mmCIF file of C-alpha atoms and ligand atoms in Angstrom:
data_model
loop_
_atom_site.group_PDB
_atom_site.id
_atom_site.type_symbol
_atom_site.label_atom_id
_atom_site.label_comp_id
_atom_site.label_asym_id
_atom_site.label_seq_id
_atom_site.Cartn_x
_atom_site.Cartn_y
_atom_site.Cartn_z
ATOM 1 C CA MET A 1 67.996 18.563 -58.850
ATOM 2 C CA VAL A 2 66.274 16.169 -62.116
ATOM 3 C CA ARG A 3 65.811 13.860 -58.853
ATOM 4 C CA ILE A 4 64.670 15.325 -56.572
ATOM 5 C CA THR A 5 61.497 16.568 -58.220
ATOM 6 C CA SER A 6 60.381 13.946 -59.412
ATOM 7 C CA ALA A 7 60.410 12.784 -56.496
ATOM 8 C CA VAL A 8 58.291 15.491 -55.023
ATOM 9 C CA PRO A 9 55.240 14.440 -56.200
ATOM 10 C CA ARG A 10 55.438 10.763 -55.492
ATOM 11 C CA LEU A 11 56.417 11.957 -52.120
ATOM 12 C CA LEU A 12 53.024 13.924 -51.663
ATOM 13 C CA THR A 13 50.396 11.296 -53.285
ATOM 14 C CA THR A 14 52.159 8.957 -50.004
ATOM 15 C CA ALA A 15 51.012 11.233 -47.846
ATOM 16 C CA PHE A 16 47.836 12.229 -50.038
ATOM 17 C CA LEU A 17 47.022 8.030 -49.650
ATOM 18 C CA THR A 18 48.086 8.224 -45.544
ATOM 19 C CA LEU A 19 45.743 10.746 -44.549
ATOM 20 C CA ALA A 20 42.692 9.179 -46.675
ATOM 21 C CA ALA A 21 43.411 5.924 -44.714
ATOM 22 C CA VAL A 22 43.418 7.051 -42.072
ATOM 23 C CA THR A 23 40.514 8.792 -41.688
ATOM 24 C CA SER A 24 38.301 6.088 -43.047
ATOM 25 C CA ALA A 25 39.805 3.776 -40.176
ATOM 26 C CA SER A 26 39.855 5.035 -36.420
ATOM 27 C CA THR A 27 41.413 3.372 -33.838
ATOM 28 C CA ILE A 28 38.767 2.653 -30.644
ATOM 29 C CA THR A 29 40.011 2.406 -27.043
ATOM 30 C CA VAL A 30 39.003 -0.629 -24.656
ATOM 31 C CA LYS A 31 39.633 0.069 -21.024
ATOM 32 C CA ARG A 32 38.145 -1.573 -18.082
ATOM 33 C CA PRO A 33 35.123 -1.689 -17.543
ATOM 34 C CA GLN A 34 34.018 -1.494 -20.832
ATOM 35 C CA LEU A 35 33.551 -4.239 -22.982
ATOM 36 C CA ILE A 36 35.794 -5.531 -26.375
ATOM 37 C CA GLN A 37 32.951 -7.096 -28.183
ATOM 38 C CA ALA A 38 31.272 -3.413 -27.840
ATOM 39 C CA ALA A 39 33.821 -2.225 -29.946
ATOM 40 C CA ILE A 40 33.487 -4.931 -31.756
ATOM 41 C CA ASP A 41 30.370 -4.648 -32.792
ATOM 42 C CA ALA A 42 31.218 -0.465 -33.467
ATOM 43 C CA ALA A 43 33.900 -0.879 -34.850
ATOM 44 C CA GLN A 44 33.740 -0.231 -39.050
ATOM 45 C CA PRO A 45 35.584 -1.993 -41.149
ATOM 46 C CA GLY A 46 39.042 -1.488 -40.868
ATOM 47 C CA ASP A 47 38.971 -0.266 -37.421
ATOM 48 C CA HIS A 48 42.070 -1.253 -35.249
ATOM 49 C CA ILE A 49 40.973 -1.807 -31.663
ATOM 50 C CA VAL A 50 43.179 -1.425 -28.610
ATOM 51 C CA VAL A 51 42.846 -3.130 -25.572
ATOM 52 C CA LYS A 52 44.339 -1.145 -22.567
ATOM 53 C CA ALA A 53 45.560 -3.885 -20.145
ATOM 54 C CA GLY A 54 42.967 -6.044 -17.948
ATOM 55 C CA VAL A 55 41.220 -8.793 -16.750
ATOM 56 C CA TYR A 56 37.980 -9.296 -19.558
ATOM 57 C CA ASP A 57 35.757 -12.358 -19.190
ATOM 58 C CA GLU A 58 34.103 -12.217 -22.574
ATOM 59 C CA GLN A 59 33.354 -14.686 -25.186
ATOM 60 C CA LEU A 60 34.235 -12.437 -28.325
ATOM 61 C CA THR A 61 32.413 -12.437 -32.069
ATOM 62 C CA ILE A 62 34.583 -11.482 -35.157
ATOM 63 C CA LYS A 63 32.256 -10.800 -38.137
ATOM 64 C CA THR A 64 33.253 -7.224 -39.838
ATOM 65 C CA ASP A 65 36.170 -7.283 -42.177
ATOM 66 C CA GLY A 66 39.960 -5.447 -42.007
ATOM 67 C CA ILE A 67 39.382 -5.531 -38.258
ATOM 68 C CA THR A 68 42.677 -5.656 -35.927
ATOM 69 C CA LEU A 69 42.108 -6.223 -32.237
ATOM 70 C CA THR A 70 45.238 -5.054 -30.375
ATOM 71 C CA GLY A 71 46.233 -6.190 -26.806
ATOM 72 C CA GLN A 72 48.404 -4.355 -24.983
ATOM 73 C CA LYS A 73 50.850 -6.037 -23.225
ATOM 74 C CA GLY A 74 48.466 -7.087 -19.748
ATOM 75 C CA THR A 75 45.529 -7.926 -22.059
ATOM 76 C CA ILE A 76 44.110 -11.057 -20.878
ATOM 77 C CA LEU A 77 40.920 -13.039 -22.059
ATOM 78 C CA VAL A 78 39.310 -15.250 -19.395
ATOM 79 C CA PRO A 79 35.862 -17.503 -19.778
ATOM 80 C CA PRO A 80 33.210 -15.344 -18.464
ATOM 81 C CA THR A 81 31.810 -16.149 -15.061
ATOM 82 C CA MET A 82 28.361 -17.937 -16.732
ATOM 83 C CA PRO A 83 26.831 -19.802 -18.984
ATOM 84 C CA ILE A 84 26.990 -17.947 -22.537
ATOM 85 C CA PRO A 85 22.610 -17.911 -23.218
ATOM 86 C CA PRO A 86 21.933 -19.602 -26.638
ATOM 87 C CA ALA A 87 20.870 -15.918 -28.315
ATOM 88 C CA GLN A 88 24.711 -14.795 -27.654
ATOM 89 C CA GLN A 89 26.106 -18.211 -28.622
ATOM 90 C CA ASN A 90 28.379 -18.151 -31.729
ATOM 91 C CA LEU A 91 29.080 -19.387 -34.882
ATOM 92 C CA CYS A 92 31.759 -21.607 -32.368
ATOM 93 C CA PHE A 93 29.621 -22.545 -29.808
ATOM 94 C CA ASN A 94 29.730 -26.539 -29.602
ATOM 95 C CA THR A 95 32.336 -26.685 -32.422
ATOM 96 C CA THR A 96 33.506 -29.051 -30.294
ATOM 97 C CA GLY A 97 30.877 -30.767 -28.694
ATOM 98 C CA SER A 98 30.343 -30.763 -24.852
ATOM 99 C CA ASP A 99 28.721 -27.264 -25.284
ATOM 100 C CA ASN A 100 31.988 -26.055 -25.187
ATOM 101 C CA ILE A 101 33.187 -22.515 -26.478
ATOM 102 C CA ALA A 102 35.489 -20.239 -28.028
ATOM 103 C CA GLY A 103 36.967 -17.509 -26.586
ATOM 104 C CA ILE A 104 37.577 -15.554 -30.036
ATOM 105 C CA CYS A 105 35.584 -16.294 -32.674
ATOM 106 C CA VAL A 106 36.439 -15.180 -35.958
ATOM 107 C CA GLN A 107 33.427 -15.999 -38.469
ATOM 108 C CA GLY A 108 32.202 -16.043 -41.558
ATOM 109 C CA THR A 109 28.737 -15.944 -43.165
ATOM 110 C CA ASP A 110 26.397 -18.415 -43.888
ATOM 111 C CA VAL A 111 29.082 -20.788 -42.746
ATOM 112 C CA GLN A 112 27.725 -23.868 -43.055
ATOM 113 C CA LEU A 113 29.234 -27.115 -40.453
ATOM 114 C CA ALA A 114 28.812 -30.793 -41.311
ATOM 115 C CA PRO A 115 27.688 -32.399 -37.877
ATOM 116 C CA PHE A 116 29.990 -33.071 -34.796
ATOM 117 C CA PRO A 117 32.106 -36.405 -35.365
ATOM 118 C CA GLY A 118 32.979 -37.143 -32.351
ATOM 119 C CA PHE A 119 36.402 -36.145 -31.755
ATOM 120 C CA GLU A 120 38.015 -32.626 -32.822
ATOM 121 C CA HIS A 121 35.414 -29.946 -33.948
ATOM 122 C CA GLN A 122 32.605 -29.878 -36.652
ATOM 123 C CA LYS A 123 34.295 -29.267 -40.041
ATOM 124 C CA VAL A 124 32.552 -26.634 -42.684
ATOM 125 C CA THR A 125 30.894 -27.801 -45.414
ATOM 126 C CA SER A 126 30.473 -24.229 -47.637
ATOM 127 C CA VAL A 127 30.881 -20.374 -46.841
ATOM 128 C CA GLY A 128 28.301 -18.548 -48.300
ATOM 129 C CA ARG A 129 31.138 -15.125 -47.727
ATOM 130 C CA ARG A 130 33.933 -15.242 -45.582
ATOM 131 C CA VAL A 131 35.228 -11.754 -43.351
ATOM 132 C CA LYS A 132 38.544 -10.823 -44.403
ATOM 133 C CA ASP A 133 42.235 -9.388 -43.383
ATOM 134 C CA VAL A 134 40.726 -9.903 -39.119
ATOM 135 C CA THR A 135 43.758 -9.762 -37.512
ATOM 136 C CA ILE A 136 44.474 -10.926 -33.557
ATOM 137 C CA THR A 137 47.428 -9.809 -30.962
ATOM 138 C CA GLY A 138 48.767 -9.479 -28.116
ATOM 139 C CA PHE A 139 46.142 -10.689 -25.949
ATOM 140 C CA GLU A 140 46.954 -13.932 -23.366
ATOM 141 C CA ILE A 141 43.851 -16.031 -24.360
ATOM 142 C CA ASN A 142 44.038 -18.257 -21.259
ATOM 143 C CA GLY A 143 41.221 -21.228 -20.067
ATOM 144 C CA PHE A 144 38.153 -21.658 -22.831
ATOM 145 C CA SER A 145 36.482 -24.438 -22.900
ATOM 146 C CA GLY A 146 37.066 -25.154 -27.009
ATOM 147 C CA GLU A 147 39.450 -23.136 -28.355
ATOM 148 C CA ASN A 148 40.968 -20.224 -27.919
ATOM 149 C CA ILE A 149 40.745 -18.602 -30.811
ATOM 150 C CA ALA A 150 38.554 -19.960 -33.415
ATOM 151 C CA LEU A 151 38.705 -19.118 -37.402
ATOM 152 C CA TYR A 152 35.591 -20.446 -39.050
ATOM 153 C CA GLY A 153 34.652 -19.268 -43.329
ATOM 154 C CA ALA A 154 37.954 -16.590 -42.702
ATOM 155 C CA GLU A 155 40.305 -15.953 -45.311
ATOM 156 C CA ASN A 156 44.019 -13.336 -44.783
ATOM 157 C CA ALA A 157 43.140 -13.932 -41.175
ATOM 158 C CA LEU A 158 46.227 -13.007 -39.293
ATOM 159 C CA VAL A 159 47.000 -14.690 -35.580
ATOM 160 C CA THR A 160 50.171 -13.552 -34.531
ATOM 161 C CA LYS A 161 53.035 -12.784 -31.435
ATOM 162 C CA ASN A 162 49.710 -13.902 -28.964
ATOM 163 C CA LYS A 163 50.109 -16.609 -25.343
ATOM 164 C CA ILE A 164 47.294 -18.745 -25.761
ATOM 165 C CA VAL A 165 47.654 -20.315 -22.973
ATOM 166 C CA ASP A 166 45.210 -23.679 -22.133
ATOM 167 C CA GLY A 167 42.660 -23.888 -24.716
ATOM 168 C CA GLN A 168 41.323 -26.990 -23.990
ATOM 169 C CA VAL A 169 40.398 -28.844 -27.217
ATOM 170 C CA TYR A 170 42.321 -25.742 -29.638
ATOM 171 C CA GLY A 171 44.838 -23.678 -28.909
ATOM 172 C CA VAL A 172 43.561 -21.772 -31.742
ATOM 173 C CA LEU A 173 41.569 -23.933 -34.909
ATOM 174 C CA ALA A 174 41.156 -22.200 -38.616
ATOM 175 C CA ALA A 175 38.055 -23.512 -40.419
ATOM 176 C CA GLY A 176 37.103 -23.397 -44.123
ATOM 177 C CA CYS A 177 39.880 -20.337 -44.274
ATOM 178 C CA ILE A 178 42.061 -19.172 -46.850
ATOM 179 C CA ASN A 179 44.859 -17.653 -46.420
ATOM 180 C CA SER A 180 45.336 -18.098 -42.682
ATOM 181 C CA ASP A 181 48.896 -16.916 -41.043
ATOM 182 C CA VAL A 182 49.143 -18.625 -37.499
ATOM 183 C CA SER A 183 53.115 -16.813 -36.381
ATOM 184 C CA ASP A 184 54.971 -16.273 -33.748
ATOM 185 C CA ASN A 185 52.759 -17.107 -30.576
ATOM 186 C CA LYS A 186 53.433 -19.228 -27.822
ATOM 187 C CA ILE A 187 50.937 -21.706 -27.109
ATOM 188 C CA LEU A 188 51.070 -23.792 -23.777
ATOM 189 C CA SER A 189 49.174 -26.088 -22.172
ATOM 190 C CA THR A 190 49.680 -25.900 -17.987
ATOM 191 C CA GLY A 191 49.376 -29.301 -17.702
ATOM 192 C CA LEU A 192 47.017 -32.234 -18.227
ATOM 193 C CA THR A 193 43.588 -32.209 -16.484
ATOM 194 C CA PRO A 194 41.799 -35.296 -15.674
ATOM 195 C CA PHE A 195 41.318 -35.931 -19.139
ATOM 196 C CA GLY A 196 45.107 -35.871 -20.115
ATOM 197 C CA PHE A 197 46.455 -33.630 -22.384
ATOM 198 C CA ARG A 198 44.552 -31.039 -23.399
ATOM 199 C CA LEU A 199 44.160 -31.998 -27.263
ATOM 200 C CA ILE A 200 45.834 -30.042 -30.414
ATOM 201 C CA GLY A 201 48.340 -26.760 -29.747
ATOM 202 C CA VAL A 202 47.027 -25.269 -34.203
ATOM 203 C CA CYS A 203 45.267 -26.915 -36.673
ATOM 204 C CA SER A 204 44.438 -25.705 -40.255
ATOM 205 C CA ASP A 205 41.768 -27.134 -41.122
ATOM 206 C CA ASN A 206 41.315 -25.021 -45.089
ATOM 207 C CA GLU A 207 40.319 -24.739 -47.833
ATOM 208 C CA SER A 208 43.804 -23.229 -48.783
ATOM 209 C CA GLY A 209 46.562 -21.261 -47.913
ATOM 210 C CA ALA A 210 47.351 -22.749 -43.998
ATOM 211 C CA LYS A 211 50.893 -20.707 -42.747
ATOM 212 C CA VAL A 212 52.093 -21.730 -39.376
ATOM 213 C CA TRP A 213 55.715 -20.595 -38.499
ATOM 214 C CA THR A 214 57.867 -19.791 -34.960
ATOM 215 C CA ASN A 215 55.125 -21.201 -33.038
ATOM 216 C CA ASP A 216 55.866 -21.952 -29.801
ATOM 217 C CA ILE A 217 53.321 -24.815 -28.435
ATOM 218 C CA ASP A 218 53.950 -27.087 -25.486
ATOM 219 C CA ASN A 219 52.372 -28.899 -23.841
ATOM 220 C CA TYR A 220 49.868 -30.442 -26.158
ATOM 221 C CA GLY A 221 48.631 -34.430 -27.513
ATOM 222 C CA ILE A 222 49.194 -32.856 -31.225
ATOM 223 C CA ALA A 223 51.050 -29.744 -30.851
ATOM 224 C CA ILE A 224 50.046 -28.756 -35.039
ATOM 225 C CA CYS A 225 47.484 -31.369 -37.046
ATOM 226 C CA ILE A 226 47.307 -30.368 -40.889
ATOM 227 C CA GLN A 227 44.759 -30.762 -43.154
ATOM 228 C CA THR A 228 45.429 -27.889 -45.500
ATOM 229 C CA ASN A 229 46.285 -28.931 -49.213
ATOM 230 C CA GLY A 230 49.745 -26.945 -49.813
ATOM 231 C CA ALA A 231 49.738 -26.636 -45.643
ATOM 232 C CA ASP A 232 53.101 -23.977 -44.716
ATOM 233 C CA ILE A 233 54.773 -25.271 -41.399
ATOM 234 C CA GLN A 234 57.967 -24.004 -40.801
ATOM 235 C CA HIS A 235 60.186 -22.805 -37.743
ATOM 236 C CA ASN A 236 57.704 -24.176 -35.304
ATOM 237 C CA HIS A 237 59.476 -24.987 -31.816
ATOM 238 C CA ILE A 238 57.644 -27.718 -30.201
ATOM 239 C CA THR A 239 58.315 -29.594 -26.661
ATOM 240 C CA ASN A 240 56.744 -31.730 -24.922
ATOM 241 C CA SER A 241 54.042 -33.543 -26.962
ATOM 242 C CA CYS A 242 52.568 -36.656 -28.049
ATOM 243 C CA LEU A 243 52.689 -36.032 -31.687
ATOM 244 C CA GLY A 244 55.039 -33.201 -32.856
ATOM 245 C CA ALA A 245 52.944 -32.906 -36.090
ATOM 246 C CA PHE A 246 50.053 -34.339 -37.941
ATOM 247 C CA VAL A 247 49.804 -34.648 -41.608
ATOM 248 C CA ASP A 248 45.967 -35.712 -41.833
ATOM 249 C CA PRO A 249 45.461 -38.256 -44.561
ATOM 250 C CA GLY A 250 44.473 -37.358 -48.134
ATOM 251 C CA VAL A 251 46.244 -33.617 -47.793
ATOM 252 C CA ASN A 252 48.136 -32.599 -50.338
ATOM 253 C CA GLY A 253 51.633 -30.721 -50.933
ATOM 254 C CA ALA A 254 51.781 -29.447 -46.706
ATOM 255 C CA ILE A 255 55.246 -28.813 -46.584
ATOM 256 C CA VAL A 256 57.349 -29.206 -43.310
ATOM 257 C CA ARG A 257 60.336 -27.923 -42.402
ATOM 258 C CA HIS A 258 63.341 -26.272 -39.467
ATOM 259 C CA ASN A 259 60.279 -26.992 -36.856
ATOM 260 C CA ASP A 260 62.379 -27.753 -33.832
ATOM 261 C CA ILE A 261 60.868 -31.159 -31.864
ATOM 262 C CA GLY A 262 61.222 -32.544 -28.721
ATOM 263 C CA PRO A 263 61.510 -34.390 -25.904
ATOM 264 C CA SER A 264 58.206 -36.013 -26.184
ATOM 265 C CA ASN A 265 56.148 -35.731 -22.684
ATOM 266 C CA PRO A 266 57.017 -38.812 -20.446
ATOM 267 C CA ALA A 267 53.114 -38.950 -19.659
ATOM 268 C CA CYS A 268 52.947 -39.747 -23.360
ATOM 269 C CA ALA A 269 53.782 -42.921 -22.389
ATOM 270 C CA THR A 270 50.737 -43.319 -20.317
ATOM 271 C CA ALA A 271 47.669 -40.978 -20.902
ATOM 272 C CA PHE A 272 48.935 -40.774 -25.261
ATOM 273 C CA GLY A 273 49.728 -43.978 -26.194
ATOM 274 C CA ILE A 274 51.930 -42.741 -28.481
ATOM 275 C CA SER A 275 54.940 -40.755 -29.369
ATOM 276 C CA THR A 276 55.890 -39.549 -32.768
ATOM 277 C CA GLY A 277 57.717 -35.981 -33.962
ATOM 278 C CA ILE A 278 56.559 -36.453 -37.168
ATOM 279 C CA VAL A 279 53.142 -38.419 -38.366
ATOM 280 C CA VAL A 280 52.632 -38.213 -41.877
ATOM 281 C CA SER A 281 49.172 -39.394 -43.609
ATOM 282 C CA GLY A 282 49.036 -37.251 -46.469
ATOM 283 C CA ILE A 283 50.848 -37.390 -50.344
ATOM 284 C CA ASN A 284 53.275 -35.325 -51.083
ATOM 285 C CA THR A 285 54.413 -34.335 -47.761
ATOM 286 C CA GLU A 286 57.570 -32.090 -47.922
ATOM 287 C CA VAL A 287 59.436 -32.848 -44.724
ATOM 288 C CA GLN A 288 62.781 -31.244 -44.518
ATOM 289 C CA PHE A 289 64.922 -29.495 -42.435
ATOM 290 C CA ASN A 290 63.194 -30.751 -39.065
ATOM 291 C CA THR A 291 65.744 -31.851 -35.815
ATOM 292 C CA ILE A 292 63.208 -34.406 -33.718
ATOM 293 C CA VAL A 293 64.787 -35.352 -30.625
ATOM 294 C CA GLY A 294 63.652 -37.823 -27.756
ATOM 295 C CA GLN A 295 60.912 -39.596 -28.804
ATOM 296 C CA SER A 296 60.122 -41.855 -26.151
ATOM 297 C CA ILE A 297 57.224 -43.721 -24.579
ATOM 298 C CA GLY A 298 59.852 -46.186 -22.562
ATOM 299 C CA ALA A 299 59.141 -49.016 -20.616
ATOM 300 C CA ALA A 300 55.739 -49.608 -22.390
ATOM 301 C CA ALA A 301 57.302 -49.757 -25.895
ATOM 302 C CA THR A 302 56.668 -52.587 -28.225
ATOM 303 C CA PRO A 303 57.788 -53.677 -31.347
ATOM 304 C CA SER A 304 55.295 -52.662 -33.020
ATOM 305 C CA ASN A 305 54.800 -49.687 -30.928
ATOM 306 C CA VAL A 306 57.832 -46.933 -30.321
ATOM 307 C CA GLY A 307 58.895 -43.733 -30.115
ATOM 308 C CA VAL A 308 59.353 -42.715 -33.128
ATOM 309 C CA GLY A 309 60.913 -39.733 -34.775
ATOM 310 C CA ILE A 310 58.915 -38.878 -38.528
ATOM 311 C CA LEU A 311 56.962 -41.876 -39.328
ATOM 312 C CA VAL A 312 55.307 -42.441 -42.644
ATOM 313 C CA SER A 313 51.860 -44.115 -41.724
ATOM 314 C CA ASP A 314 48.649 -44.840 -43.286
ATOM 315 C CA THR A 315 45.583 -44.949 -41.150
ATOM 316 C CA PRO A 316 43.484 -47.831 -40.474
ATOM 317 C CA GLY A 317 40.558 -47.452 -41.772
ATOM 318 C CA ASP A 318 41.138 -45.102 -43.933
ATOM 319 C CA PRO A 319 41.488 -45.856 -48.357
ATOM 320 C CA ARG A 320 43.663 -42.512 -48.638
ATOM 321 C CA LEU A 321 47.462 -43.918 -48.541
ATOM 322 C CA ALA A 322 50.377 -42.160 -47.731
ATOM 323 C CA THR A 323 52.352 -41.274 -50.887
ATOM 324 C CA GLY A 324 55.033 -39.412 -52.274
ATOM 325 C CA ASN A 325 56.204 -38.480 -49.245
ATOM 326 C CA GLN A 326 59.739 -37.115 -49.878
ATOM 327 C CA ILE A 327 61.541 -37.310 -45.984
ATOM 328 C CA VAL A 328 64.947 -35.327 -46.874
ATOM 329 C CA ARG A 329 67.587 -33.631 -45.126
ATOM 330 C CA ASN A 330 66.548 -34.238 -41.426
ATOM 331 C CA THR A 331 68.526 -34.745 -38.094
ATOM 332 C CA VAL A 332 67.170 -37.061 -35.513
ATOM 333 C CA LYS A 333 67.995 -38.357 -32.229
ATOM 334 C CA ASP A 334 67.591 -40.662 -28.872
ATOM 335 C CA CYS A 335 63.694 -41.627 -30.187
ATOM 336 C CA GLN A 336 63.257 -45.671 -29.970
ATOM 337 C CA LEU A 337 62.999 -45.702 -33.319
ATOM 338 C CA ASP A 338 64.693 -42.570 -35.488
ATOM 339 C CA LEU A 339 62.715 -43.664 -38.958
ATOM 340 C CA ALA A 340 59.295 -45.709 -39.772
ATOM 341 C CA SER A 341 57.289 -46.319 -42.535
ATOM 342 C CA ILE A 342 54.158 -48.869 -41.783
ATOM 343 C CA SER A 343 52.842 -47.223 -45.252
ATOM 344 C CA THR A 344 52.006 -49.508 -48.373
ATOM 345 C CA GLY A 345 52.081 -46.261 -50.490
ATOM 346 C CA ALA A 346 53.838 -46.207 -53.511
ATOM 347 C CA GLY A 347 57.197 -43.281 -53.419
ATOM 348 C CA ASN A 348 57.452 -42.171 -49.962
ATOM 349 C CA VAL A 349 62.040 -41.397 -50.135
ATOM 350 C CA PHE A 350 63.619 -41.309 -47.178
ATOM 351 C CA LYS A 351 67.108 -39.698 -48.209
ATOM 352 C CA LYS A 352 69.935 -38.418 -47.042
ATOM 353 C CA ASN A 353 68.900 -38.165 -42.628
ATOM 354 C CA LYS A 354 71.475 -38.494 -40.255
ATOM 355 C CA CYS A 355 70.345 -40.594 -37.404
ATOM 356 C CA GLN A 356 71.081 -44.027 -36.111
ATOM 357 C CA THR A 357 68.009 -46.205 -35.942
ATOM 358 C CA PRO A 358 66.724 -48.230 -38.782
ATOM 359 C CA ALA A 359 70.429 -48.311 -40.453
ATOM 360 C CA SER A 360 68.176 -49.109 -43.593
ATOM 361 C CA LEU A 361 66.750 -46.161 -44.048
ATOM 362 C CA CYS A 362 69.001 -44.227 -42.262
ATOM 363 C CA THR A 363 72.622 -44.827 -44.383
ATOM 364 C CA ASN A 364 70.256 -42.974 -48.093
HETATM 365 C C1 NAG B 401 26.512 -29.520 -28.277
HETATM 366 O O1 NAG B 401 26.620 -30.570 -29.307
HETATM 367 C C2 NAG B 401 27.088 -31.635 -29.006
HETATM 368 C C3 NAG B 401 27.094 -33.336 -29.931
HETATM 369 O O2 NAG B 401 27.024 -32.281 -31.393
HETATM 370 C C4 NAG B 401 25.241 -31.808 -29.149
HETATM 371 O O3 NAG B 401 24.436 -33.144 -28.530
HETATM 372 C C5 NAG B 401 24.678 -30.847 -28.614
HETATM 373 O O4 NAG B 401 23.578 -31.323 -28.218
HETATM 374 C C6 NAG B 401 24.957 -29.761 -28.590
HETATM 375 N N1 NAG B 401 24.635 -29.146 -27.625
HETATM 376 C C7 NAG B 401 23.841 -27.704 -27.913
HETATM 377 C C8 NAG B 401 22.599 -26.442 -26.520
HETATM 378 O O5 NAG B 401 23.327 -27.857 -28.748
HETATM 379 C C1 NAG B 402 42.125 -29.751 -47.233
HETATM 380 C C2 NAG B 402 40.731 -29.519 -47.310
HETATM 381 O O1 NAG B 402 40.831 -28.784 -48.110
HETATM 382 N N1 NAG B 402 40.474 -29.671 -45.633
HETATM 383 C C3 NAG B 402 39.230 -28.794 -45.809
HETATM 384 C C4 NAG B 402 38.737 -27.555 -46.169
HETATM 385 O O2 NAG B 402 37.842 -26.751 -45.873
HETATM 386 C C5 NAG B 402 36.911 -27.170 -47.513
HETATM 387 C C6 NAG B 402 35.209 -26.346 -47.349
HETATM 388 O O3 NAG B 402 35.324 -24.863 -46.836
HETATM 389 C C7 NAG B 402 36.460 -28.084 -46.868
HETATM 390 O O4 NAG B 402 35.692 -29.119 -47.942
HETATM 391 C C8 NAG B 402 37.546 -28.743 -46.759
HETATM 392 O O5 NAG B 402 37.529 -30.928 -47.153
#
């Protein structure tokens, strides 16, 4: 008896809080030929926008906190057929050069960008206010010229259970964000373009907090680029890439664990010139329990350029050396060279890896 009576007020409180939440946030349904952007513009913080199946040719911009954007099964976002007029260009326009556009741009307020460096993306130099708690789920997003999804100055953004196809430069990019989470997505490129590989599957160039878990990434030049201190990159399944995961110079304390990488795409030999499961150019990276197979650039291999399973490497011309990286308990097989270090940095450790070549790095 005592336990039941004490439980009642708690249940009532829970019910009351649930009702309060329901009345302050509403669900907005979008159905062709309505525009998704119109629903986003009308939404209040915390609203849930549910998009019914259909093909929507729009570029989307989300600036409101707490928006959950859900695509029901069969909801496909493709680029608008007309060029985006300047008045409708969002912050993500041209962040990858070439007047490229993003499919979904989640953008903070007063986000300042560095100039386009000529490759990859414009970096964030400061953010006035981050847009918080935006979730994107259930969509197929297909064929945008820049990023299929770009998060610029977001906090606690979640990109999950989407099918992200043929983003020309990025499948998903998070830049200047805090706690971005890109998990459980299928991110793929359907083939080479006249320019070679589509560039990057997922990149986290955050201020802090970057989680990239359990994605399937196929056929990108670089599957995952890691540019956030402490980034958490786990349980991803990567196939047909030329670089599976790349930890950039200066990035401190990234965790790269339990990823399954390989084999590389045979086209890497000519279209990319390199094939490596994991490149570690950062500091204090934990590379553990990954399985990497079949990194090869075929007959074009030379002693200084072969397919490598895990490579610790400084970046030529960059003074930030790779130091303190731990390459431990990985399984690497069928690569031209399973492990390699060409870094002059101190404290890089190869330990307890299951592999064959070279014996000097594999036997300790
Ligand atoms: C897009 O970016 C490129 C490279 O920074 C620049 O040359 C070009 O003028 C930009 N385009 C527009 C419309 O601003
Ligand atoms: C690794 C890292 O922190 N990269 C960038 C994240 O974003 C901030 C700005 O918001 C940059 O200053 C960092 O260089």
